[in-house]
Structures are given as structure tokens and as C-alpha cells.
Amino acid sequence: SWSNYRRAGMSPPGEASLADSLMAGKTTAATSWFLPLKVHWSGHTPKEVQARTFKRILDAVVVPIFGLWYLIQASFACVPGVAASPSRNEPSMLAVGLAAIAVWVLAVHCFAFPAPTEDQDAYRAQALIGRWVYLTRHCLTLQAWHLVLSCCAAYSSWLTALTNGMSVWIGGLGWFVTIQYFMLVVPSKPFQEDCELWAGRGVHFKAVGILIHAPALPLAVVDLVFSKTGGGLREAFSWQRTFALVLVYTLVYLSIIVANFQVTERWPYGLMNDLGTSARKWAKFIAAQTVILIAFASLNWLLLLWKIS
């Protein structure tokens, strides 16, 4: 079948050969210039290449918008009226290093994560809004903006207050993405099938997935415990506003993926297929994920209390 040809890394009969194919029907996997892993596969059809291009253009538009989205959230999360003084006249090397890592990870997700093929559910799931259907993309983008603006906060009392007030929420998101990826996504059957599919094509899909999801938690911890000052966190953080933001964001994200499903008929995560149309299963799943996200934010709050004690 067509799917079997693609899984074997070969072009189906009648499909136009691609310019970078080695020989008739044969395909290759290549590394990216900023990532020493094989992530680019030469066997994509013109339609798949067009879809990948669309998603990169979408990313170029939405990533800057998420900078504004971060500031809107921060304005809500931060204690009103706080104008904390910058702790230094220039960003620390630690803050710059954290920002550089976060931006690099986001770039990997935007430009080097293997683009899905038409025989994968992910292709349909991403057809409308690209990878913005995944919570991982939200987290990586918000975390990158948080750490970049934390560097800029060395020159702005306003940004100092906002980034301090957002540290626990961004930390909770980082913990959620890292831990839930390894606990829920990696063991799931759809993910294992995708890993097998891409391994047959010579692409390091599993390795790049780990690289993208693993840094979020340590970046959050180092930012909160070592990069931010205790006094600034004490002045700007509001637990009531932060946990209200957790609930609001959960509803916003669920609205996005439900609306996306109405158009694409695919969920962003294969494990959601098991929920079917059961209201009871969905309610239990949503409640569990919300409680877990709140728990991770709470753990970051405890880190904050320990730091300022």
C-alpha cells in the first residue's frame, strides 16, 4: 500500500521523485545546520513540503504575537502597582545563557522537528494551526519570551516586576511539558509507532523529541532559584492571580484543541483518541491534567517560598 512504501522510506509508484533523492525512489535523512541530529527527510511530497512551509510562515507570525500574549498574562499575574528595581545594570551571564538555550530549543521545534507525512495523524492535526495545537509549543514560546524579557528586565523596572510575577506560572508550564511528555506521551502506542516510522526513514525523531521536551523543567528551576532575586519575587508574585491564570489558560487551550478537532477531526495527542466521545472520560482527563498543572505550579511556589525564606 501507499503507507507501506512511505514507511520503508521509498516513494510510492507514480509519485514524482524529489530533487534530493539519491536514486529512484530512495530517500535520505540529513542533519540541520544548528542540530547534529538527522531531522530533515528527503521523501516529502510537494504537498507535504507546502504544508511545512505554511507552518513556518505561521510560526514567524505567531511567535512575535506570543510576546504580546506573555505580557498580557504577566500584567494579570503580577501584583498591581509593583515597580521593582532591576537587580543589576546589565543581565547576568546566567540569564543570558538561559535565554539562549530557550530560544535555541524553540528554534529546533520550529525548524528542525521532523515534519509529519500524510500517513500520520499529526499531519491532519496540524493542518489548521500548525504546531500551535500542542501545549509544548505554547510552553516553549512563552518560556523563551520569559527568559529573553528577563534579560531585558535589567534595564526596566516594569519588566523586572512582570517577569518576577510570571516565574511560578512559567515554571509550572515547564514542569508540565517535561514530566507529562515522558510519563504520558512517550509510553503511548501512537508515539511509539511514530518513532518506529521515522527510525525506518533514518530520522532521529525520538532523540529530537527528548531534546525539545527535556530542558523546560531545568530551565524553569534555574530561572526561579538562581536567576531571579528573592526580593523581586516576593514583591511581584501573587498566588491568587497565578492560580487563576492556570485555570484560565487550561480553558483557553482546551478551546483551541476542541475547535481544531472540529475542523481537522484529529486530536493533537494520540492518547486522546482513547477518550472517544465519553463525557465522563473527558471530564476525568481534563480534571486530572488541570490538577497536575496546578500541582506543578504549587511546587514552583514552594521553591519560591524556600528561596525567599
PDB file of N, CA and C in Angstrom, residues 30-123:
ATOM      1  N   ALA A  30      18.938  14.014   6.692  1.00  0.00           N
ATOM      2  CA  ALA A  30      20.097  14.885   6.848  1.00  0.00           C
ATOM      3  C   ALA A  30      19.991  15.690   8.139  1.00  0.00           C
ATOM      4  N   THR A  31      21.134  16.172   8.607  1.00  0.00           N
ATOM      5  CA  THR A  31      21.171  16.984   9.818  1.00  0.00           C
ATOM      6  C   THR A  31      20.831  18.435   9.492  1.00  0.00           C
ATOM      7  N   SER A  32      20.475  19.179  10.512  1.00  0.00           N
ATOM      8  CA  SER A  32      20.261  20.614  10.373  1.00  0.00           C
ATOM      9  C   SER A  32      21.575  21.322  10.675  1.00  0.00           C
ATOM     10  N   TRP A  33      21.736  22.540  10.171  1.00  0.00           N
ATOM     11  CA  TRP A  33      22.997  23.257  10.380  1.00  0.00           C
ATOM     12  C   TRP A  33      23.218  23.618  11.846  1.00  0.00           C
ATOM     13  N   PHE A  34      22.141  23.666  12.651  1.00  0.00           N
ATOM     14  CA  PHE A  34      22.311  24.016  14.062  1.00  0.00           C
ATOM     15  C   PHE A  34      21.945  22.864  15.001  1.00  0.00           C
ATOM     16  N   LEU A  35      21.832  21.656  14.435  1.00  0.00           N
ATOM     17  CA  LEU A  35      21.485  20.498  15.252  1.00  0.00           C
ATOM     18  C   LEU A  35      22.115  19.242  14.657  1.00  0.00           C
ATOM     19  N   PRO A  36      23.020  18.582  15.405  1.00  0.00           N
ATOM     20  CA  PRO A  36      23.713  17.398  14.865  1.00  0.00           C
ATOM     21  C   PRO A  36      22.892  16.115  14.941  1.00  0.00           C
ATOM     22  N   LEU A  37      21.637  16.196  14.568  1.00  0.00           N
ATOM     23  CA  LEU A  37      20.769  15.027  14.505  1.00  0.00           C
ATOM     24  C   LEU A  37      20.120  14.990  13.129  1.00  0.00           C
ATOM     25  N   LYS A  38      19.840  13.798  12.636  1.00  0.00           N
ATOM     26  CA  LYS A  38      19.179  13.672  11.340  1.00  0.00           C
ATOM     27  C   LYS A  38      17.690  13.961  11.510  1.00  0.00           C
ATOM     28  N   VAL A  39      17.278  15.128  11.035  1.00  0.00           N
ATOM     29  CA  VAL A  39      15.899  15.575  11.237  1.00  0.00           C
ATOM     30  C   VAL A  39      15.193  15.923   9.932  1.00  0.00           C
ATOM     31  N   HIS A  40      15.945  16.128   8.847  1.00  0.00           N
ATOM     32  CA  HIS A  40      15.338  16.505   7.574  1.00  0.00           C
ATOM     33  C   HIS A  40      15.287  15.289   6.647  1.00  0.00           C
ATOM     34  N   TRP A  41      14.079  14.925   6.236  1.00  0.00           N
ATOM     35  CA  TRP A  41      13.874  13.746   5.393  1.00  0.00           C
ATOM     36  C   TRP A  41      13.574  14.199   3.974  1.00  0.00           C
ATOM     37  N   SER A  42      14.212  13.565   3.002  1.00  0.00           N
ATOM     38  CA  SER A  42      14.086  13.989   1.607  1.00  0.00           C
ATOM     39  C   SER A  42      12.866  13.403   0.895  1.00  0.00           C
ATOM     40  N   GLY A  43      12.097  12.577   1.582  1.00  0.00           N
ATOM     41  CA  GLY A  43      10.998  11.892   0.918  1.00  0.00           C
ATOM     42  C   GLY A  43       9.655  12.589   0.960  1.00  0.00           C
ATOM     43  N   HIS A  44       9.606  13.827   1.406  1.00  0.00           N
ATOM     44  CA  HIS A  44       8.329  14.534   1.482  1.00  0.00           C
ATOM     45  C   HIS A  44       7.768  14.827   0.087  1.00  0.00           C
ATOM     46  N   THR A  45       6.466  14.701  -0.034  1.00  0.00           N
ATOM     47  CA  THR A  45       5.790  15.034  -1.284  1.00  0.00           C
ATOM     48  C   THR A  45       5.687  16.553  -1.405  1.00  0.00           C
ATOM     49  N   PRO A  46       5.431  17.066  -2.599  1.00  0.00           N
ATOM     50  CA  PRO A  46       5.247  18.516  -2.756  1.00  0.00           C
ATOM     51  C   PRO A  46       4.160  19.068  -1.836  1.00  0.00           C
ATOM     52  N   LYS A  47       3.101  18.316  -1.627  1.00  0.00           N
ATOM     53  CA  LYS A  47       2.026  18.768  -0.747  1.00  0.00           C
ATOM     54  C   LYS A  47       2.514  18.882   0.692  1.00  0.00           C
ATOM     55  N   GLU A  48       3.323  17.926   1.115  1.00  0.00           N
ATOM     56  CA  GLU A  48       3.866  17.957   2.473  1.00  0.00           C
ATOM     57  C   GLU A  48       4.859  19.101   2.643  1.00  0.00           C
ATOM     58  N   VAL A  49       5.653  19.363   1.621  1.00  0.00           N
ATOM     59  CA  VAL A  49       6.592  20.483   1.665  1.00  0.00           C
ATOM     60  C   VAL A  49       5.830  21.802   1.760  1.00  0.00           C
ATOM     61  N   GLN A  50       4.732  21.897   1.007  1.00  0.00           N
ATOM     62  CA  GLN A  50       3.911  23.101   1.055  1.00  0.00           C
ATOM     63  C   GLN A  50       3.318  23.296   2.452  1.00  0.00           C
ATOM     64  N   ALA A  51       2.876  22.207   3.072  1.00  0.00           N
ATOM     65  CA  ALA A  51       2.328  22.287   4.428  1.00  0.00           C
ATOM     66  C   ALA A  51       3.400  22.723   5.423  1.00  0.00           C
ATOM     67  N   ARG A  52       4.608  22.206   5.259  1.00  0.00           N
ATOM     68  CA  ARG A  52       5.715  22.598   6.145  1.00  0.00           C
ATOM     69  C   ARG A  52       6.037  24.083   5.991  1.00  0.00           C
ATOM     70  N   THR A  53       6.031  24.565   4.766  1.00  0.00           N
ATOM     71  CA  THR A  53       6.296  25.980   4.512  1.00  0.00           C
ATOM     72  C   THR A  53       5.228  26.858   5.157  1.00  0.00           C
ATOM     73  N   PHE A  54       3.968  26.444   5.018  1.00  0.00           N
ATOM     74  CA  PHE A  54       2.866  27.183   5.642  1.00  0.00           C
ATOM     75  C   PHE A  54       3.072  27.286   7.142  1.00  0.00           C
ATOM     76  N   LYS A  55       3.473  26.180   7.786  1.00  0.00           N
ATOM     77  CA  LYS A  55       3.642  26.184   9.237  1.00  0.00           C
ATOM     78  C   LYS A  55       4.811  27.069   9.669  1.00  0.00           C
ATOM     79  N   ARG A  56       5.852  27.132   8.862  1.00  0.00           N
ATOM     80  CA  ARG A  56       6.974  28.006   9.207  1.00  0.00           C
ATOM     81  C   ARG A  56       6.598  29.471   9.072  1.00  0.00           C
ATOM     82  N   ILE A  57       5.798  29.794   8.069  1.00  0.00           N
ATOM     83  CA  ILE A  57       5.308  31.168   7.923  1.00  0.00           C
ATOM     84  C   ILE A  57       4.394  31.518   9.099  1.00  0.00           C
ATOM     85  N   LEU A  58       3.551  30.563   9.477  1.00  0.00           N
ATOM     86  CA  LEU A  58       2.664  30.765  10.619  1.00  0.00           C
ATOM     87  C   LEU A  58       3.471  31.008  11.891  1.00  0.00           C
ATOM     88  N   ASP A  59       4.538  30.234  12.077  1.00  0.00           N
ATOM     89  CA  ASP A  59       5.395  30.417  13.243  1.00  0.00           C
ATOM     90  C   ASP A  59       6.015  31.812  13.269  1.00  0.00           C
ATOM     91  N   ALA A  60       6.439  32.287  12.106  1.00  0.00           N
ATOM     92  CA  ALA A  60       7.060  33.611  12.023  1.00  0.00           C
ATOM     93  C   ALA A  60       6.085  34.706  12.445  1.00  0.00           C
ATOM     94  N   VAL A  61       4.792  34.452  12.269  1.00  0.00           N
ATOM     95  CA  VAL A  61       3.767  35.423  12.658  1.00  0.00           C
ATOM     96  C   VAL A  61       3.380  35.266  14.128  1.00  0.00           C
ATOM     97  N   VAL A  62       3.196  34.018  14.570  1.00  0.00           N
ATOM     98  CA  VAL A  62       2.630  33.775  15.892  1.00  0.00           C
ATOM     99  C   VAL A  62       3.662  33.918  17.013  1.00  0.00           C
ATOM    100  N   VAL A  63       4.920  33.581  16.765  1.00  0.00           N
ATOM    101  CA  VAL A  63       5.930  33.722  17.826  1.00  0.00           C
ATOM    102  C   VAL A  63       5.998  35.161  18.343  1.00  0.00           C
ATOM    103  N   PRO A  64       6.064  36.178  17.477  1.00  0.00           N
ATOM    104  CA  PRO A  64       6.028  37.555  17.996  1.00  0.00           C
ATOM    105  C   PRO A  64       4.726  37.887  18.723  1.00  0.00           C
ATOM    106  N   ILE A  65       3.605  37.365  18.222  1.00  0.00           N
ATOM    107  CA  ILE A  65       2.318  37.611  18.883  1.00  0.00           C
ATOM    108  C   ILE A  65       2.341  37.047  20.298  1.00  0.00           C
ATOM    109  N   PHE A  66       3.026  35.925  20.478  1.00  0.00           N
ATOM    110  CA  PHE A  66       3.110  35.320  21.808  1.00  0.00           C
ATOM    111  C   PHE A  66       3.922  36.181  22.772  1.00  0.00           C
ATOM    112  N   GLY A  67       4.785  37.066  22.242  1.00  0.00           N
ATOM    113  CA  GLY A  67       5.452  38.020  23.112  1.00  0.00           C
ATOM    114  C   GLY A  67       4.442  38.952  23.753  1.00  0.00           C
ATOM    115  N   LEU A  68       3.480  39.418  22.955  1.00  0.00           N
ATOM    116  CA  LEU A  68       2.395  40.249  23.481  1.00  0.00           C
ATOM    117  C   LEU A  68       1.501  39.437  24.405  1.00  0.00           C
ATOM    118  N   TRP A  69       1.221  38.192  24.040  1.00  0.00           N
ATOM    119  CA  TRP A  69       0.401  37.299  24.870  1.00  0.00           C
ATOM    120  C   TRP A  69       1.060  37.081  26.229  1.00  0.00           C
ATOM    121  N   TYR A  70       2.381  36.954  26.237  1.00  0.00           N
ATOM    122  CA  TYR A  70       3.114  36.821  27.503  1.00  0.00           C
ATOM    123  C   TYR A  70       2.914  38.065  28.363  1.00  0.00           C
ATOM    124  N   LEU A  71       3.047  39.241  27.773  1.00  0.00           N
ATOM    125  CA  LEU A  71       2.921  40.491  28.532  1.00  0.00           C
ATOM    126  C   LEU A  71       1.510  40.669  29.074  1.00  0.00           C
ATOM    127  N   ILE A  72       0.502  40.231  28.322  1.00  0.00           N
ATOM    128  CA  ILE A  72      -0.878  40.310  28.802  1.00  0.00           C
ATOM    129  C   ILE A  72      -1.059  39.415  30.027  1.00  0.00           C
ATOM    130  N   GLN A  73      -0.548  38.203  29.945  1.00  0.00           N
ATOM    131  CA  GLN A  73      -0.624  37.289  31.092  1.00  0.00           C
ATOM    132  C   GLN A  73       0.143  37.833  32.289  1.00  0.00           C
ATOM    133  N   ALA A  74       1.335  38.374  32.022  1.00  0.00           N
ATOM    134  CA  ALA A  74       2.171  38.895  33.094  1.00  0.00           C
ATOM    135  C   ALA A  74       1.511  40.084  33.784  1.00  0.00           C
ATOM    136  N   SER A  75       0.833  40.921  33.018  1.00  0.00           N
ATOM    137  CA  SER A  75       0.142  42.076  33.588  1.00  0.00           C
ATOM    138  C   SER A  75      -0.965  41.631  34.543  1.00  0.00           C
ATOM    139  N   PHE A  76      -1.567  40.474  34.233  1.00  0.00           N
ATOM    140  CA  PHE A  76      -2.592  39.929  35.122  1.00  0.00           C
ATOM    141  C   PHE A  76      -1.974  39.234  36.325  1.00  0.00           C
ATOM    142  N   ALA A  77      -0.908  38.465  36.112  1.00  0.00           N
ATOM    143  CA  ALA A  77      -0.327  37.643  37.172  1.00  0.00           C
ATOM    144  C   ALA A  77       0.415  38.465  38.217  1.00  0.00           C
ATOM    145  N   CYS A  78       1.031  39.554  37.806  1.00  0.00           N
ATOM    146  CA  CYS A  78       1.861  40.351  38.704  1.00  0.00           C
ATOM    147  C   CYS A  78       1.010  41.148  39.694  1.00  0.00           C
ATOM    148  N   VAL A  79       1.522  41.334  40.896  1.00  0.00           N
ATOM    149  CA  VAL A  79       0.847  42.173  41.888  1.00  0.00           C
ATOM    150  C   VAL A  79       0.704  43.591  41.331  1.00  0.00           C
ATOM    151  N   PRO A  80      -0.498  44.158  41.328  1.00  0.00           N
ATOM    152  CA  PRO A  80      -0.704  45.502  40.752  1.00  0.00           C
ATOM    153  C   PRO A  80       0.135  46.568  41.463  1.00  0.00           C
ATOM    154  N   GLY A  81       0.666  47.482  40.672  1.00  0.00           N
ATOM    155  CA  GLY A  81       1.370  48.620  41.243  1.00  0.00           C
ATOM    156  C   GLY A  81       2.812  48.379  41.617  1.00  0.00           C
ATOM    157  N   VAL A  82       3.305  47.149  41.406  1.00  0.00           N
ATOM    158  CA  VAL A  82       4.691  46.850  41.760  1.00  0.00           C
ATOM    159  C   VAL A  82       5.612  47.399  40.682  1.00  0.00           C
ATOM    160  N   ALA A  83       6.656  48.091  41.103  1.00  0.00           N
ATOM    161  CA  ALA A  83       7.660  48.613  40.171  1.00  0.00           C
ATOM    162  C   ALA A  83       9.038  48.286  40.730  1.00  0.00           C
ATOM    163  N   ALA A  84       9.365  46.993  40.718  1.00  0.00           N
ATOM    164  CA  ALA A  84      10.624  46.537  41.306  1.00  0.00           C
ATOM    165  C   ALA A  84      11.819  47.113  40.559  1.00  0.00           C
ATOM    166  N   SER A  85      12.835  47.480  41.306  1.00  0.00           N
ATOM    167  CA  SER A  85      14.053  47.999  40.686  1.00  0.00           C
ATOM    168  C   SER A  85      14.885  46.853  40.136  1.00  0.00           C
ATOM    169  N   PRO A  86      15.470  47.015  38.949  1.00  0.00           N
ATOM    170  CA  PRO A  86      16.355  45.974  38.417  1.00  0.00           C
ATOM    171  C   PRO A  86      17.480  45.663  39.399  1.00  0.00           C
ATOM    172  N   SER A  87      17.833  44.400  39.504  1.00  0.00           N
ATOM    173  CA  SER A  87      18.855  43.987  40.470  1.00  0.00           C
ATOM    174  C   SER A  87      20.258  44.328  40.008  1.00  0.00           C
ATOM    175  N   ARG A  88      20.440  44.661  38.734  1.00  0.00           N
ATOM    176  CA  ARG A  88      21.750  44.984  38.183  1.00  0.00           C
ATOM    177  C   ARG A  88      21.561  45.862  36.951  1.00  0.00           C
ATOM    178  N   ASN A  89      22.658  46.429  36.478  1.00  0.00           N
ATOM    179  CA  ASN A  89      22.597  47.333  35.332  1.00  0.00           C
ATOM    180  C   ASN A  89      22.685  46.613  33.998  1.00  0.00           C
ATOM    181  N   GLU A  90      22.972  45.339  34.033  1.00  0.00           N
ATOM    182  CA  GLU A  90      23.030  44.539  32.814  1.00  0.00           C
ATOM    183  C   GLU A  90      22.665  43.108  33.160  1.00  0.00           C
ATOM    184  N   PRO A  91      22.145  42.343  32.204  1.00  0.00           N
ATOM    185  CA  PRO A  91      21.743  40.959  32.508  1.00  0.00           C
ATOM    186  C   PRO A  91      22.934  40.096  32.896  1.00  0.00           C
ATOM    187  N   SER A  92      22.702  39.167  33.807  1.00  0.00           N
ATOM    188  CA  SER A  92      23.773  38.262  34.222  1.00  0.00           C
ATOM    189  C   SER A  92      24.075  37.262  33.115  1.00  0.00           C
ATOM    190  N   MET A  93      25.252  36.677  33.175  1.00  0.00           N
ATOM    191  CA  MET A  93      25.618  35.655  32.204  1.00  0.00           C
ATOM    192  C   MET A  93      24.680  34.458  32.309  1.00  0.00           C
ATOM    193  N   LEU A  94      24.214  34.169  33.532  1.00  0.00           N
ATOM    194  CA  LEU A  94      23.271  33.061  33.716  1.00  0.00           C
ATOM    195  C   LEU A  94      21.960  33.352  32.986  1.00  0.00           C
ATOM    196  N   ALA A  95      21.441  34.569  33.138  1.00  0.00           N
ATOM    197  CA  ALA A  95      20.188  34.931  32.483  1.00  0.00           C
ATOM    198  C   ALA A  95      20.321  34.866  30.964  1.00  0.00           C
ATOM    199  N   VAL A  96      21.447  35.338  30.444  1.00  0.00           N
ATOM    200  CA  VAL A  96      21.686  35.296  29.002  1.00  0.00           C
ATOM    201  C   VAL A  96      21.780  33.851  28.524  1.00  0.00           C
ATOM    202  N   GLY A  97      22.464  33.021  29.306  1.00  0.00           N
ATOM    203  CA  GLY A  97      22.596  31.615  28.935  1.00  0.00           C
ATOM    204  C   GLY A  97      21.257  30.900  28.909  1.00  0.00           C
ATOM    205  N   LEU A  98      20.412  31.143  29.904  1.00  0.00           N
ATOM    206  CA  LEU A  98      19.086  30.535  29.939  1.00  0.00           C
ATOM    207  C   LEU A  98      18.254  30.965  28.740  1.00  0.00           C
ATOM    208  N   ALA A  99      18.303  32.258  28.422  1.00  0.00           N
ATOM    209  CA  ALA A  99      17.540  32.769  27.277  1.00  0.00           C
ATOM    210  C   ALA A  99      18.027  32.148  25.979  1.00  0.00           C
ATOM    211  N   ALA A 100      19.350  32.023  25.830  1.00  0.00           N
ATOM    212  CA  ALA A 100      19.918  31.453  24.608  1.00  0.00           C
ATOM    213  C   ALA A 100      19.473  30.003  24.426  1.00  0.00           C
ATOM    214  N   ILE A 101      19.477  29.232  25.512  1.00  0.00           N
ATOM    215  CA  ILE A 101      19.049  27.828  25.432  1.00  0.00           C
ATOM    216  C   ILE A 101      17.575  27.743  25.060  1.00  0.00           C
ATOM    217  N   ALA A 102      16.744  28.563  25.698  1.00  0.00           N
ATOM    218  CA  ALA A 102      15.306  28.527  25.434  1.00  0.00           C
ATOM    219  C   ALA A 102      14.997  28.909  23.986  1.00  0.00           C
ATOM    220  N   VAL A 103      15.682  29.920  23.471  1.00  0.00           N
ATOM    221  CA  VAL A 103      15.458  30.339  22.083  1.00  0.00           C
ATOM    222  C   VAL A 103      15.918  29.251  21.122  1.00  0.00           C
ATOM    223  N   TRP A 104      17.035  28.603  21.433  1.00  0.00           N
ATOM    224  CA  TRP A 104      17.546  27.521  20.585  1.00  0.00           C
ATOM    225  C   TRP A 104      16.568  26.349  20.548  1.00  0.00           C
ATOM    226  N   VAL A 105      16.040  25.965  21.720  1.00  0.00           N
ATOM    227  CA  VAL A 105      15.080  24.861  21.774  1.00  0.00           C
ATOM    228  C   VAL A 105      13.836  25.202  20.950  1.00  0.00           C
ATOM    229  N   LEU A 106      13.352  26.437  21.073  1.00  0.00           N
ATOM    230  CA  LEU A 106      12.197  26.854  20.281  1.00  0.00           C
ATOM    231  C   LEU A 106      12.518  26.809  18.789  1.00  0.00           C
ATOM    232  N   ALA A 107      13.723  27.221  18.422  1.00  0.00           N
ATOM    233  CA  ALA A 107      14.126  27.171  17.008  1.00  0.00           C
ATOM    234  C   ALA A 107      14.159  25.740  16.493  1.00  0.00           C
ATOM    235  N   VAL A 108      14.619  24.820  17.322  1.00  0.00           N
ATOM    236  CA  VAL A 108      14.628  23.403  16.935  1.00  0.00           C
ATOM    237  C   VAL A 108      13.200  22.930  16.670  1.00  0.00           C
ATOM    238  N   HIS A 109      12.277  23.315  17.545  1.00  0.00           N
ATOM    239  CA  HIS A 109      10.893  22.889  17.382  1.00  0.00           C
ATOM    240  C   HIS A 109      10.266  23.497  16.126  1.00  0.00           C
ATOM    241  N   CYS A 110      10.666  24.720  15.796  1.00  0.00           N
ATOM    242  CA  CYS A 110      10.097  25.395  14.629  1.00  0.00           C
ATOM    243  C   CYS A 110      10.712  24.922  13.313  1.00  0.00           C
ATOM    244  N   PHE A 111      12.029  24.715  13.302  1.00  0.00           N
ATOM    245  CA  PHE A 111      12.731  24.496  12.038  1.00  0.00           C
ATOM    246  C   PHE A 111      13.330  23.092  11.864  1.00  0.00           C
ATOM    247  N   ALA A 112      13.510  22.354  12.944  1.00  0.00           N
ATOM    248  CA  ALA A 112      14.228  21.086  12.821  1.00  0.00           C
ATOM    249  C   ALA A 112      13.430  19.868  13.263  1.00  0.00           C
ATOM    250  N   PHE A 113      12.232  20.074  13.822  1.00  0.00           N
ATOM    251  CA  PHE A 113      11.441  18.915  14.207  1.00  0.00           C
ATOM    252  C   PHE A 113      10.851  18.292  12.944  1.00  0.00           C
ATOM    253  N   PRO A 114      10.979  16.967  12.769  1.00  0.00           N
ATOM    254  CA  PRO A 114      10.516  16.326  11.533  1.00  0.00           C
ATOM    255  C   PRO A 114       9.067  16.668  11.187  1.00  0.00           C
ATOM    256  N   ALA A 115       8.864  17.134   9.967  1.00  0.00           N
ATOM    257  CA  ALA A 115       7.506  17.465   9.511  1.00  0.00           C
ATOM    258  C   ALA A 115       6.726  16.187   9.251  1.00  0.00           C
ATOM    259  N   PRO A 116       5.478  16.093   9.703  1.00  0.00           N
ATOM    260  CA  PRO A 116       4.702  14.857   9.511  1.00  0.00           C
ATOM    261  C   PRO A 116       4.357  14.614   8.054  1.00  0.00           C
ATOM    262  N   THR A 117       4.111  13.364   7.739  1.00  0.00           N
ATOM    263  CA  THR A 117       3.703  12.979   6.388  1.00  0.00           C
ATOM    264  C   THR A 117       2.215  12.658   6.393  1.00  0.00           C
ATOM    265  N   GLU A 118       1.645  12.552   5.207  1.00  0.00           N
ATOM    266  CA  GLU A 118       0.196  12.414   5.076  1.00  0.00           C
ATOM    267  C   GLU A 118      -0.351  11.130   5.694  1.00  0.00           C
ATOM    268  N   ASP A 119       0.504  10.147   5.935  1.00  0.00           N
ATOM    269  CA  ASP A 119       0.034   8.903   6.534  1.00  0.00           C
ATOM    270  C   ASP A 119       0.040   8.961   8.062  1.00  0.00           C
ATOM    271  N   GLN A 120       0.285  10.145   8.628  1.00  0.00           N
ATOM    272  CA  GLN A 120       0.298  10.311  10.081  1.00  0.00           C
ATOM    273  C   GLN A 120      -0.865  11.208  10.514  1.00  0.00           C
ATOM    274  N   ASP A 121      -1.429  10.892  11.689  1.00  0.00           N
ATOM    275  CA  ASP A 121      -2.498  11.719  12.234  1.00  0.00           C
ATOM    276  C   ASP A 121      -2.016  13.142  12.489  1.00  0.00           C
ATOM    277  N   ALA A 122      -0.733  13.293  12.825  1.00  0.00           N
ATOM    278  CA  ALA A 122      -0.195  14.619  13.119  1.00  0.00           C
ATOM    279  C   ALA A 122      -0.314  15.558  11.926  1.00  0.00           C
ATOM    280  N   TYR A 123      -0.262  15.005  10.729  1.00  0.00           N
ATOM    281  CA  TYR A 123      -0.376  15.831   9.525  1.00  0.00           C
ATOM    282  C   TYR A 123      -1.737  16.510   9.485  1.00  0.00           C
TER     283      TYR A 123
END
